[in-house]
Steps between C-alpha positions, in 0.01 A plus 500: 500500500433783254132559429384607156191671641438738791373332813187681617406305811404730786430344838275667754191477715195472270228765534263409780714207616574651840778317681498194273858563389662584169415332173603524137294784353589463132744334260596526136395202286462392141129494420317327217144617434238402242165670446238252374171637359308176562297324767642216705374202292667642189844534659511252789692230309763749387534640851552147631779443244656836585499405868672171416766688301562743784525225763744301285717809469511602866422176688286438804639529851583722793740713293250569221125418494341321794167664582179555305177697532194380309231762439448685828614235745770563764772305320678174584834330431528315171411133536345234276159605627577867437618426147180305439299807600708718267455260209128483563477878472689486168262250337318682220208259519430546873162639602482857374236762428477850363489762773160605368366171640651530849277535801484858622706428812772313309507763225558768764780294652671445164469865396650607831803273461523583125582155360344163417802280571826584674819300565802638683812290556796652683793451733303572814630733769853473357402747224772352283388656172325193356128516424235388252159663492196459279175689519210434260265785420133490601322316214224730384316395183595834346831595665620857482778548248747599772451189711779240492629208701859522621790265562827610658812320617813630669853382568767679706773690318745240632323243281563718194862568597568131563325346199542784252253693285454228237363265768249755630402608149449134412264460793306810393478374142380157612233646724392743227461213252248337735287810564238689298637841591424840352818647644770381735840593633804392697737735675621650824238606754481606862294259709342685793389291796357796694374845398768763545461776758587867479820420690613270217597791273853363460365177351276688257798710396709187443220348295479812280874472440463180294254555211525139383349367824121492476341645814146388422366208703311348199207387711309821568375592156499182288132541422575836337781396263300338221691528174718784623870451578615524861836662431838413352709207624793277406277249315177630347240257360219612269212315335366614159200661672721777642745543212280692258611844618878444462449304177577149622845343504596674176404840632694442820811394310483810283465737795730338758855578393716430806746215450408360841131455404389173342153447349394136450184343364378214717229242443168628372650833385565604857803722554779518756705820534821449702694800634854371537661175608435570871223698670642836601419701812652825372638754747411867468783601734746350252321626189370153401160602362425186294459651151372171351218495756418860413499417128246220547289712736468774241392249233247341735369827640154470334462155661612589851235526769337845470619676811426868542549754773215483753387165359413244772698245298823698530568422863393137472679412178822663613495321834396787725291282726811314617787737421339798670549718192350841465311552175798692360738218591273237351468686173873579485589135548248379243636748242867432575563361150264740320601852606 
């Protein structure tokens, strides 16, 4: 079978695993992500609907989703009782308080874990590329402007190749319609299951080869995104709150000239920018530099996360903590569509 996308699925002994044997270290996936500048009660119902949409699309079972973690528990297989626990966590009217009212010990615990509510559904040890994760921000009475909640979902590239881009884009649109996002995206990403070591230079080089594959893990800096944009992807969702700089949908249409780029107005004046019929990985060795992605990146440059040389955010936002990047590598990757 011919694959449309490169298979980046290294197998090896995880760092610190000793003689436990080889495991899958990483795999390419299609990732959907939505940044939600609200506390849990304001978005819980929409998150519940988005979870329903995702589960209808991928199904429940050993080949897809069959395990769940609720908050900081140790995880358990999906069952009626487990689903009941998940649904309870997604009730907006459940007992809830501002973090300002927590006891000192509980406040310390929540600040250390960095979320108020967390749900993580996945394929277990199979690491099959399916996952759904939601993390609600800590609910301070006066939240910092950069604090957001985050929802992500992934499917393997085989799912995209089998069902086609319209099916995956439809899932992203449906989930977006149920969420109060500031920004969101869908596109190719590298899912790392273990931090890379210095001996994994070949994998880092392969990852650099494909500029359309996002190397950021999405879960290490969500509290710092705010109303910034986390990069350029196949599908790019924007709420009116972030569209002032590029001039809204009209401004985007005037400045984005590539025939492969489509700008659509969605419900509530939200905007979707689509870069081509399929998500593209690109390939620098073959001269496939993704000019449409570069065009959008240049338009969005004022909205992109402010990363500067020697900034502590540079390593984190460009995935250094897992990819093992040097500062130069992190900055070079982050600026790949801007230089």
